[in-house]
Short mmCIF file of C-alpha atoms and ligand atoms in Angstrom, two decimals:
data_model
loop_
_atom_site.label_atom_id
_atom_site.label_comp_id
_atom_site.label_asym_id
_atom_site.label_seq_id
_atom_site.Cartn_x
_atom_site.Cartn_y
_atom_site.Cartn_z
CA UNK A 1 1.90 -29.32 4.25
CA UNK A 2 3.59 -26.15 5.38
CA UNK A 3 2.13 -23.10 3.75
CA UNK A 4 4.75 -21.03 1.88
CA UNK A 5 3.67 -17.87 0.21
CA UNK A 6 5.59 -15.16 -1.46
CA UNK A 7 5.39 -11.49 -2.56
CA UNK A 8 7.38 -11.00 -5.70
CA UNK A 9 7.33 -7.33 -6.78
CA UNK A 10 9.27 -5.92 -9.74
CA UNK A 11 11.24 -2.95 -8.48
CA UNK A 12 10.25 -0.61 -11.29
CA UNK A 13 8.51 2.16 -9.33
CA UNK A 14 6.98 2.70 -5.93
CA UNK A 15 5.18 0.03 -3.92
CA UNK A 16 1.61 0.71 -5.04
CA UNK A 17 -1.62 0.08 -3.17
CA UNK A 18 -2.45 -2.98 -5.20
CA UNK A 19 0.94 -4.53 -4.53
CA UNK A 20 0.59 -3.85 -0.82
CA UNK A 21 -2.76 -5.66 -0.76
CA UNK A 22 -1.19 -8.69 -2.53
CA UNK A 23 1.62 -8.66 0.01
CA UNK A 24 -0.79 -8.37 2.90
CA UNK A 25 -2.93 -11.36 1.74
CA UNK A 26 0.16 -13.51 1.11
CA UNK A 27 1.59 -12.57 4.49
CA UNK A 28 -1.68 -13.13 6.34
CA UNK A 29 -2.21 -16.56 4.70
CA UNK A 30 1.21 -17.70 5.86
CA UNK A 31 0.64 -16.26 9.32
CA UNK A 32 -2.78 -17.94 9.59
CA UNK A 33 -1.14 -21.35 9.10
CA UNK A 34 2.09 -20.65 10.99
CA UNK A 35 3.74 -20.90 7.53
CA UNK A 36 6.51 -18.98 5.77
CA UNK A 37 6.27 -15.71 3.95
CA UNK A 38 8.98 -15.01 1.34
CA UNK A 39 9.98 -11.70 -0.25
CA UNK A 40 11.41 -12.01 -3.73
CA UNK A 41 12.55 -9.09 -5.80
CA UNK A 42 12.00 -9.66 -9.51
CA UNK A 43 14.71 -7.34 -10.81
CA UNK A 44 15.61 -8.97 -14.12
CA UNK A 45 14.21 -6.03 -16.17
CA UNK A 46 17.49 -4.13 -16.00
CA UNK A 47 16.17 -1.15 -17.84
CA UNK A 48 13.29 -0.55 -15.49
CA UNK A 49 14.60 -1.87 -12.10
CA UNK A 50 16.19 0.61 -9.78
CA UNK A 51 17.76 0.42 -6.29
CA UNK A 52 15.41 3.24 -5.22
CA UNK A 53 12.43 1.14 -6.16
CA UNK A 54 13.88 -1.79 -4.19
CA UNK A 55 14.21 0.55 -1.21
CA UNK A 56 10.67 1.79 -1.67
CA UNK A 57 9.39 -1.82 -1.49
CA UNK A 58 11.39 -2.54 1.64
CA UNK A 59 10.26 0.72 3.24
CA UNK A 60 6.61 0.05 2.39
CA UNK A 61 6.74 -3.49 3.76
CA UNK A 62 8.41 -2.20 6.92
CA UNK A 63 5.95 0.62 7.43
CA UNK A 64 3.08 -1.83 7.08
CA UNK A 65 4.79 -4.32 9.37
CA UNK A 66 4.61 -7.17 6.81
CA UNK A 67 7.72 -8.97 7.90
CA UNK A 68 9.17 -11.69 5.65
CA UNK A 69 10.54 -14.92 7.01
CA UNK A 70 12.91 -15.59 4.08
CA UNK A 71 14.55 -13.33 1.60
CA UNK A 72 14.67 -10.82 0.18
CA UNK A 73 15.83 -12.99 -2.76
CA UNK A 74 16.99 -11.10 -5.82
CA UNK A 75 16.50 -12.79 -9.16
CA UNK A 76 19.61 -11.11 -10.54
CA UNK A 77 21.60 -13.05 -7.92
CA UNK A 78 20.15 -16.33 -9.06
CA UNK A 79 21.30 -16.28 -12.66
CA UNK A 80 23.61 -19.28 -12.25
CA UNK A 81 20.69 -21.34 -10.96
CA UNK A 82 18.48 -20.43 -13.93
CA UNK A 83 21.27 -21.32 -16.34
CA UNK A 84 21.60 -24.66 -14.54
CA UNK A 85 17.90 -25.35 -14.97
CA UNK A 86 18.00 -24.37 -18.65
CA UNK A 87 20.89 -26.79 -19.22
CA UNK A 88 18.90 -29.52 -17.39
CA UNK A 89 15.88 -28.94 -19.61
CA UNK A 90 18.00 -29.06 -22.74
CA UNK A 91 19.42 -32.38 -21.57
CA UNK A 92 15.92 -33.68 -20.68
CA UNK A 93 14.51 -32.57 -24.03
CA UNK A 94 11.92 -30.33 -22.53
CA UNK A 95 13.64 -27.33 -24.12
CA UNK A 96 15.52 -26.85 -27.34
CA UNK A 97 17.94 -24.54 -29.14
CA UNK A 98 16.27 -22.39 -31.72
CA UNK A 99 18.43 -20.68 -34.44
CA UNK A 100 15.60 -18.88 -36.17
CA UNK A 101 16.59 -15.22 -36.39
CA UNK A 102 14.20 -12.48 -35.11
CA UNK A 103 13.48 -11.57 -38.73
CA UNK A 104 12.51 -15.15 -39.53
CA UNK A 105 10.28 -15.37 -36.50
CA UNK A 106 8.61 -12.14 -37.44
CA UNK A 107 8.13 -13.42 -41.02
CA UNK A 108 6.51 -16.65 -39.69
CA UNK A 109 4.15 -14.65 -37.57
CA UNK A 110 3.28 -12.43 -40.51
CA UNK A 111 2.44 -15.50 -42.61
CA UNK A 112 0.19 -16.91 -39.87
CA UNK A 113 -1.57 -13.61 -39.39
CA UNK A 114 -2.17 -13.44 -43.16
CA UNK A 115 -3.64 -16.93 -43.00
CA UNK A 116 -5.91 -15.86 -40.24
CA UNK A 117 -4.16 -17.97 -37.63
CA UNK A 118 -2.84 -17.04 -34.21
CA UNK A 119 0.76 -15.94 -34.75
CA UNK A 120 3.25 -18.22 -33.05
CA UNK A 121 6.59 -19.93 -33.55
CA UNK A 122 6.24 -22.53 -36.32
CA UNK A 123 8.44 -25.20 -34.69
CA UNK A 124 11.25 -25.13 -37.28
CA UNK A 125 13.83 -26.06 -34.65
CA UNK A 126 11.58 -28.08 -32.37
CA UNK A 127 12.86 -31.60 -32.22
CA UNK A 128 10.41 -34.40 -32.77
CA UNK A 129 10.85 -38.18 -33.16
CA UNK A 130 12.04 -38.89 -36.62
CA UNK A 131 12.29 -35.21 -37.58
CA UNK A 132 15.41 -34.01 -39.22
CA UNK A 133 16.39 -30.57 -38.02
CA UNK A 134 17.91 -27.88 -40.27
CA UNK A 135 21.69 -27.44 -40.35
CA UNK A 136 22.95 -25.21 -37.60
CA UNK A 137 23.86 -21.85 -39.15
CA UNK A 138 27.36 -20.50 -38.52
CA UNK A 139 27.88 -17.71 -36.05
CA UNK A 140 24.30 -17.57 -34.85
CA UNK A 141 23.64 -17.64 -31.17
CA UNK A 142 20.43 -19.57 -30.44
CA UNK A 143 17.66 -18.80 -28.06
CA UNK A 144 16.33 -21.60 -25.85
CA UNK A 145 12.70 -22.41 -26.34
CA UNK A 146 10.40 -24.35 -24.04
CA UNK A 147 8.86 -27.37 -25.66
CA UNK A 148 5.27 -26.51 -24.86
CA UNK A 149 2.80 -29.43 -25.15
CA UNK A 150 1.15 -29.24 -28.61
CA UNK A 151 -2.27 -30.51 -27.57
CA UNK A 152 -4.51 -30.60 -24.62
CA UNK A 153 -5.35 -27.90 -22.17
CA UNK A 154 -3.91 -26.32 -19.07
CA UNK A 155 -6.53 -26.16 -16.31
CA UNK A 156 -6.22 -24.83 -12.81
CA UNK A 157 -8.72 -24.03 -10.08
CA UNK A 158 -8.06 -20.41 -9.30
CA UNK A 159 -8.94 -19.72 -5.67
CA UNK A 160 -10.41 -16.36 -6.69
CA UNK A 161 -11.69 -16.87 -10.20
CA UNK A 162 -12.68 -20.54 -10.27
CA UNK A 163 -11.66 -23.00 -12.99
CA UNK A 164 -9.64 -21.52 -15.85
CA UNK A 165 -8.74 -23.55 -18.95
CA UNK A 166 -6.36 -22.47 -21.68
CA UNK A 167 -5.66 -24.62 -24.76
CA UNK A 168 -2.05 -25.39 -25.33
CA UNK A 169 -2.58 -24.33 -28.91
CA UNK A 170 -2.90 -20.78 -27.53
CA UNK A 171 0.59 -21.03 -26.07
CA UNK A 172 3.75 -20.55 -28.02
CA UNK A 173 7.11 -22.38 -27.49
CA UNK A 174 8.25 -19.70 -25.06
CA UNK A 175 11.77 -18.35 -25.24
CA UNK A 176 13.21 -19.23 -21.79
CA UNK A 177 16.76 -17.99 -22.48
CA UNK A 178 17.93 -15.24 -24.81
CA UNK A 179 20.95 -15.52 -27.15
CA UNK A 180 23.26 -14.20 -24.41
CA UNK A 181 21.91 -16.86 -22.01
CA UNK A 182 19.88 -14.56 -19.83
CA UNK A 183 16.67 -16.20 -18.69
CA UNK A 184 13.23 -14.70 -19.38
CA UNK A 185 10.45 -13.61 -17.05
CA UNK A 186 8.04 -16.49 -16.82
CA UNK A 187 10.84 -19.04 -16.61
CA UNK A 188 12.49 -17.30 -13.67
CA UNK A 189 9.12 -17.05 -11.83
CA UNK A 190 8.51 -20.80 -12.37
CA UNK A 191 12.00 -21.79 -11.23
CA UNK A 192 11.72 -19.60 -8.20
CA UNK A 193 8.35 -20.86 -7.18
CA UNK A 194 9.71 -24.38 -7.53
CA UNK A 195 12.95 -23.74 -5.64
CA UNK A 196 11.21 -21.80 -2.91
CA UNK A 197 8.59 -24.55 -2.54
CA UNK A 198 5.79 -22.06 -2.87
CA UNK A 199 2.39 -23.61 -2.04
CA UNK A 200 0.09 -20.65 -2.76
CA UNK A 201 0.59 -17.90 -5.28
CA UNK A 202 -1.57 -14.81 -4.76
CA UNK A 203 -1.03 -12.09 -7.25
CA UNK A 204 -2.70 -9.50 -9.43
CA UNK A 205 -4.96 -10.82 -12.19
CA UNK A 206 -2.78 -9.10 -14.81
CA UNK A 207 -0.75 -12.33 -14.45
CA UNK A 208 -3.59 -14.77 -15.41
CA UNK A 209 -2.09 -15.13 -18.91
CA UNK A 210 1.34 -16.07 -17.45
CA UNK A 211 -0.08 -18.84 -15.36
CA UNK A 212 -0.63 -21.57 -17.97
CA UNK A 213 2.97 -20.95 -19.27
CA UNK A 214 4.36 -21.22 -15.75
CA UNK A 215 2.32 -24.33 -15.06
CA UNK A 216 3.66 -26.04 -18.20
CA UNK A 217 7.22 -25.19 -17.22
CA UNK A 218 6.70 -26.41 -13.66
CA UNK A 219 5.23 -29.68 -14.96
CA UNK A 220 8.17 -30.15 -17.34
CA UNK A 221 10.42 -29.66 -14.30
CA UNK A 222 8.49 -32.29 -12.36
CA UNK A 223 7.51 -29.66 -9.74
CA UNK A 224 4.46 -29.74 -7.60
CA UNK A 225 2.06 -26.97 -8.63
CA UNK A 226 1.17 -24.27 -6.22
CA UNK A 227 -2.41 -23.12 -5.81
CA UNK A 228 -3.05 -19.86 -7.75
CA UNK A 229 -5.26 -16.98 -6.81
CA UNK A 230 -5.49 -13.97 -9.03
CA UNK A 231 -6.73 -10.92 -7.28
CA UNK A 232 -8.90 -8.48 -9.26
CA UNK A 233 -7.47 -5.03 -9.76
CA UNK A 234 -8.28 -2.00 -7.66
CA UNK A 235 -10.38 0.74 -9.24
CA UNK A 236 -10.72 4.38 -8.44
CA UNK A 237 -14.05 5.89 -7.32
CA UNK A 238 -14.95 6.58 -11.00
CA UNK A 239 -14.51 2.88 -11.92
CA UNK A 240 -11.24 3.44 -13.83
CA UNK A 241 -8.07 1.56 -12.89
CA UNK A 242 -6.60 3.14 -9.77
CA UNK A 243 -4.02 5.73 -10.78
CA UNK A 244 -2.41 8.95 -9.56
CA UNK A 245 -5.51 10.78 -10.76
CA UNK A 246 -7.36 9.26 -7.85
CA UNK A 247 -4.80 10.49 -5.22
CA UNK A 248 -1.87 8.67 -3.78
CA UNK A 249 -1.16 5.22 -5.17
CA UNK A 250 2.28 4.82 -3.69
CA UNK A 251 2.10 3.26 -0.22
CA UNK A 252 4.80 5.50 1.15
CA UNK A 253 2.72 8.59 0.33
CA UNK A 254 0.36 7.55 3.05
CA UNK A 255 2.57 8.04 6.12
CA UNK A 256 3.57 11.32 4.43
CA UNK A 257 -0.09 12.42 4.40
CA UNK A 258 -0.65 11.26 7.98
CA UNK A 259 -2.16 7.81 7.74
CA UNK A 260 -1.43 5.18 10.36
CA UNK A 261 -0.25 1.82 9.18
CA UNK A 262 -2.99 -0.03 11.07
CA UNK A 263 -5.62 2.02 9.26
CA UNK A 264 -4.02 1.24 5.83
CA UNK A 265 -3.79 -2.50 6.68
CA UNK A 266 -7.36 -2.70 7.89
CA UNK A 267 -8.51 -0.78 4.81
CA UNK A 268 -6.57 -3.08 2.38
CA UNK A 269 -7.68 -6.18 4.26
CA UNK A 270 -11.34 -5.36 3.37
CA UNK A 271 -10.48 -4.28 -0.18
CA UNK A 272 -11.03 -7.69 -1.75
CA UNK A 273 -11.88 -9.89 1.19
CA UNK A 274 -14.62 -9.95 3.79
CA UNK A 275 -15.47 -11.42 7.13
CA UNK A 276 -19.26 -10.90 7.43
CA UNK A 277 -19.92 -7.24 8.15
CA UNK A 278 -16.77 -6.72 10.17
CA UNK A 279 -15.09 -3.46 9.08
CA UNK A 280 -12.72 -2.69 11.94
CA UNK A 281 -10.28 -5.33 13.10
CA UNK A 282 -6.74 -5.75 14.18
CA UNK A 283 -4.09 -7.63 12.25
CA UNK A 284 -4.19 -10.38 14.92
CA UNK A 285 -7.90 -10.84 14.08
CA UNK A 286 -7.25 -10.60 10.37
CA UNK A 287 -4.58 -13.30 10.37
CA UNK A 288 -6.89 -15.50 12.43
CA UNK A 289 -9.87 -14.96 10.05
CA UNK A 290 -8.11 -14.66 6.70
CA UNK A 291 -9.06 -17.44 4.19
CA UNK A 292 -9.16 -17.83 0.45
CA UNK A 293 -12.89 -18.59 0.36
CA UNK A 294 -13.83 -15.00 1.11
CA UNK A 295 -11.66 -13.30 -1.44
CA UNK A 296 -13.86 -11.12 -3.67
CA UNK A 297 -13.90 -12.07 -7.36
CA UNK A 298 -15.03 -8.65 -8.52
CA UNK A 299 -12.86 -5.56 -8.80
CA UNK A 300 -12.62 -3.50 -5.61
CA UNK A 301 -13.06 0.26 -5.47
CA UNK A 302 -10.68 2.37 -3.56
CA UNK A 303 -12.72 4.62 -1.31
CA UNK A 304 -10.64 7.43 0.27
CA UNK A 305 -13.45 8.40 2.62
CA UNK A 306 -13.58 4.94 4.11
CA UNK A 307 -9.81 5.01 4.58
CA UNK A 308 -10.20 8.37 6.35
CA UNK A 309 -12.92 6.97 8.61
CA UNK A 310 -10.67 4.07 9.57
CA UNK A 311 -7.75 6.37 10.04
CA UNK A 312 -9.86 8.57 12.32
CA UNK A 313 -10.84 5.48 14.28
CA UNK A 314 -7.19 4.44 14.78
CA UNK A 315 -6.07 7.98 15.55
CA UNK A 316 -8.68 8.09 18.34
CA UNK A 317 -7.48 4.77 19.65
CA UNK A 318 -3.78 5.70 19.47
CA UNK A 319 -1.63 6.63 22.40
CA UNK A 320 -1.14 10.44 22.62
CA UNK A 321 2.64 10.18 22.96
CA UNK A 322 2.75 8.23 19.69
CA UNK A 323 0.55 10.83 17.96
CA UNK A 324 2.90 13.53 19.22
CA UNK A 325 5.93 11.81 17.79
CA UNK A 326 4.16 11.42 14.42
CA UNK A 327 2.82 15.01 14.36
CA UNK A 328 5.93 16.71 15.53
CA UNK A 329 7.87 16.86 12.23
CA UNK A 330 5.00 18.60 10.52
CA UNK A 331 4.53 21.09 13.38
CA UNK A 332 8.22 21.87 13.26
CA UNK A 333 8.13 22.36 9.50
CA UNK A 334 5.22 24.76 10.03
CA UNK A 335 7.20 26.79 12.57
CA UNK A 336 5.61 25.67 15.81
CA UNK A 337 7.08 27.17 19.01
CA UNK A 338 6.92 24.87 22.04
CA UNK A 339 8.41 27.01 24.81
CA UNK A 340 5.84 27.87 27.38
CA UNK A 341 3.09 26.13 25.35
CA UNK A 342 0.97 23.25 26.50
CA UNK A 343 2.31 19.66 26.11
CA UNK A 344 1.80 18.33 22.63
CA UNK A 345 0.40 14.90 23.67
CA UNK A 346 -2.27 16.60 25.78
CA UNK A 347 -3.25 18.93 22.99
CA UNK A 348 -3.45 16.11 20.46
CA UNK A 349 -5.45 14.01 22.86
CA UNK A 350 -7.90 16.81 23.08
CA UNK A 351 -8.17 17.36 19.36
CA UNK A 352 -7.90 13.85 17.88
CA UNK A 353 -11.61 13.16 17.93
CA UNK A 354 -12.19 14.96 14.66
CA UNK A 355 -8.92 14.40 12.83
CA UNK A 356 -8.88 12.12 9.74
CA UNK A 357 -5.12 12.30 9.40
CA UNK A 358 -2.08 13.13 11.52
CA UNK A 359 -1.57 16.11 9.24
CA UNK A 360 -4.98 17.47 9.99
CA UNK A 361 -4.29 16.84 13.65
CA UNK A 362 -1.01 18.80 13.44
CA UNK A 363 -2.75 21.64 11.67
CA UNK A 364 -5.42 21.77 14.33
CA UNK A 365 -2.90 21.72 17.18
CA UNK A 366 -0.98 24.56 15.61
CA UNK A 367 -3.17 27.15 17.33
CA UNK A 368 -1.33 26.38 20.59
CA UNK A 369 2.13 26.82 19.11
CA UNK A 370 2.17 30.14 17.26
CA UNK A 371 1.60 33.79 18.10
CA UNK A 372 -2.01 34.64 17.41
CA UNK A 373 -2.58 37.22 14.75
CA UNK A 374 -6.22 38.17 15.17
CA UNK A 375 -7.74 39.81 12.10
CA UNK A 376 -8.50 43.46 12.92
CA UNK A 377 -11.88 43.42 11.25
CA UNK A 378 -13.02 40.33 13.15
CA UNK A 379 -11.74 41.79 16.42
CA UNK A 380 -13.69 44.95 15.80
CA UNK A 381 -16.79 42.88 15.14
CA UNK A 382 -16.53 40.72 18.30
CA UNK A 383 -14.78 42.98 20.72
CA UNK A 384 -17.54 45.51 21.22
CA UNK A 385 -17.60 48.14 24.02
CA UNK A 386 -20.15 45.98 25.94
CA UNK A 387 -17.79 42.96 25.74
CA UNK A 388 -14.74 44.98 26.66
CA UNK A 389 -16.05 45.64 30.16
CA UNK A 390 -16.67 41.85 30.64
CA UNK A 391 -13.24 41.09 29.27
CA UNK A 392 -11.71 43.44 31.90
CA UNK A 393 -13.49 41.72 34.64
CA UNK A 394 -12.51 38.39 33.16
CA UNK A 395 -8.86 39.45 33.20
CA UNK A 396 -9.12 40.57 36.77
CA UNK A 397 -10.64 37.31 37.88
CA UNK A 398 -8.01 35.32 35.92
CA UNK A 399 -5.33 36.62 38.26
CA UNK A 400 -6.76 34.70 41.18
CA UNK A 401 -9.13 31.97 39.99
CA UNK A 402 -8.10 28.32 40.47
CA UNK A 403 -6.66 27.27 37.12
CA UNK A 404 -8.71 24.26 36.20
CA UNK A 405 -11.46 23.73 33.65
CA UNK A 406 -14.34 23.65 36.08
CA UNK A 407 -13.34 26.79 38.04
CA UNK A 408 -12.67 28.65 34.79
CA UNK A 409 -16.09 27.70 33.43
CA UNK A 410 -17.80 28.82 36.71
CA UNK A 411 -15.89 32.06 36.65
CA UNK A 412 -16.86 32.79 33.02
CA UNK A 413 -20.52 32.19 33.92
CA UNK A 414 -20.31 34.71 36.68
CA UNK A 415 -18.67 37.29 34.45
CA UNK A 416 -21.37 36.71 31.74
CA UNK A 417 -24.16 37.04 34.26
CA UNK A 418 -22.72 40.25 35.67
CA UNK A 419 -22.76 41.87 32.17
CA UNK A 420 -25.86 40.22 30.83
CA UNK A 421 -24.02 38.58 28.03
CA UNK A 422 -24.32 35.21 26.34
CA UNK A 423 -21.42 32.73 26.08
CA UNK A 424 -20.40 33.35 22.49
CA UNK A 425 -20.21 37.09 23.07
CA UNK A 426 -17.25 36.56 25.42
CA UNK A 427 -15.95 33.30 23.98
CA UNK A 428 -15.47 34.57 20.43
CA UNK A 429 -13.27 37.59 21.25
CA UNK A 430 -11.41 35.39 23.71
CA UNK A 431 -10.76 32.86 21.00
CA UNK A 432 -9.54 35.55 18.63
CA UNK A 433 -7.22 37.06 21.22
CA UNK A 434 -5.85 33.72 22.33
CA UNK A 435 -5.52 31.90 19.14
CA UNK A 436 -6.25 34.24 16.23
CA UNK A 437 -9.12 32.06 15.10
CA UNK A 438 -12.80 31.67 15.83
CA UNK A 439 -12.89 27.91 15.89
CA UNK A 440 -11.22 26.19 18.79
CA UNK A 441 -12.05 23.43 21.24
CA UNK A 442 -14.24 24.48 24.20
CA UNK A 443 -12.97 27.83 25.63
CA UNK A 444 -12.52 26.51 29.18
CA UNK A 445 -10.31 23.74 27.89
CA UNK A 446 -8.32 26.13 25.75
CA UNK A 447 -7.86 28.46 28.71
CA UNK A 448 -6.78 25.65 30.99
CA UNK A 449 -4.21 24.44 28.44
CA UNK A 450 -2.69 27.81 27.71
CA UNK A 451 -2.12 28.53 31.38
CA UNK A 452 -2.65 31.74 33.34
CA UNK A 453 0.34 33.73 32.12
CA UNK A 454 -0.23 33.27 28.45
CA UNK A 455 -3.98 33.97 28.81
CA UNK A 456 -3.36 37.18 30.82
CA UNK A 457 -0.73 38.41 28.42
CA UNK A 458 -2.94 37.88 25.34
CA UNK A 459 -6.14 39.20 26.84
CA UNK A 460 -4.39 42.38 27.96
CA UNK A 461 -3.69 43.17 24.30
CA UNK A 462 -7.42 43.37 23.75
CA UNK A 463 -8.12 45.77 26.53
N1 LIG B 1 6.87 -9.41 -10.44
C1 LIG B 1 5.45 -9.45 -10.71
C2 LIG B 1 4.87 -8.07 -10.58
O1 LIG B 1 5.41 -7.22 -9.89
C3 LIG B 1 4.70 -10.42 -9.85
C4 LIG B 1 4.96 -11.77 -10.25
C5 LIG B 1 4.24 -12.82 -9.49
O2 LIG B 1 3.66 -12.57 -8.40
O3 LIG B 1 4.20 -13.95 -9.95
O4 LIG B 1 3.80 -7.79 -11.05
#
């Protein structure tokens, strides 16, 4: 059997974190078996679907690197096919025309509710052997209803949740086509999964109630059933369903905030699946390891700190040129000036150890790319008379010292010894004069990066 999986988002908003996880698992499962991963856009809800949302899905998938092998298929472009299947089902007697008006259906339901029964369609137009159907009313356009089995159960072994059984009595004769002929949601999904020969359906567990309906339709079509796995939802740190309240839920907010796709993927991979205690792994490892047995049945909690930790890990591992390309737009937005300043990749390489995001990294690097504006009060505090003498000597020595970290460190030591000062007493005013701030990487490194001319010019201002 060739594994064929699909990701089938409805383009009604952004691609959210839960959707990205579903996509990742479906993609990884196909990759694991050398199978096929299909992207299908479920855009039949015309009121809520937008081209922007389609683009957001495509952008999100691209950013994460979840390439599809077939598609994207758009349900709105498959209308002829759905109509054809509806016609076939009417012919085969697995669906029927129903002329009950919406008011009549509502009245039926009301009667059943009043009688303490589960409200459902009462089968007025459902053909049965020997049953005489009512006369077709003039000028009424019928809906098409699926002839759901009346008795028995629908049972499937969910790869996440175990065996699930729903009685057919719980299921209505579903409307599969509206009076204008447009097909309805569950029907389109079933036809698509059939036509696209999907072998494994992984999706959010908000779809559990749809599954028995889709299974019955697939059976009526004589289709082979896929395996189903319903992934539990993702919760925020407070245990409530993940929402904007907990931070970004749109995948494309993450590159915006300075997250690397490999960190996001690694994070999502562990958010509902495990491989022993492994926390950090590549997508090559993930696709090799991924299986359905280790999907977690309980809801996962989105933990921003863990995502930050992973992002820091991947930032540290990343090539400095790549980090520079990612950080540059933010630095430019923040007014960075690059002429005469140290090379951005070098600076980022020096500062990436402590950065959780590219944005943090860009902020930290900014000290090399702006004119320092030391606070007068702080300067007064740190640039005492005693220090000023040492600073003058430092400036003098700067003119001739070999400009590398080790020579600079040795020179500073000599200056300090000559003036009986401790390191911070000289380093702090130097930091202020050079960068305008008191926290910087090690002073010898900062000096080396700025270069002789910039250092001399800025130190002169303090003398
Ligand atoms: N279109 C559905 C959604 O976005 C998913 C349907 C499915 O995976 O079967 O929630």
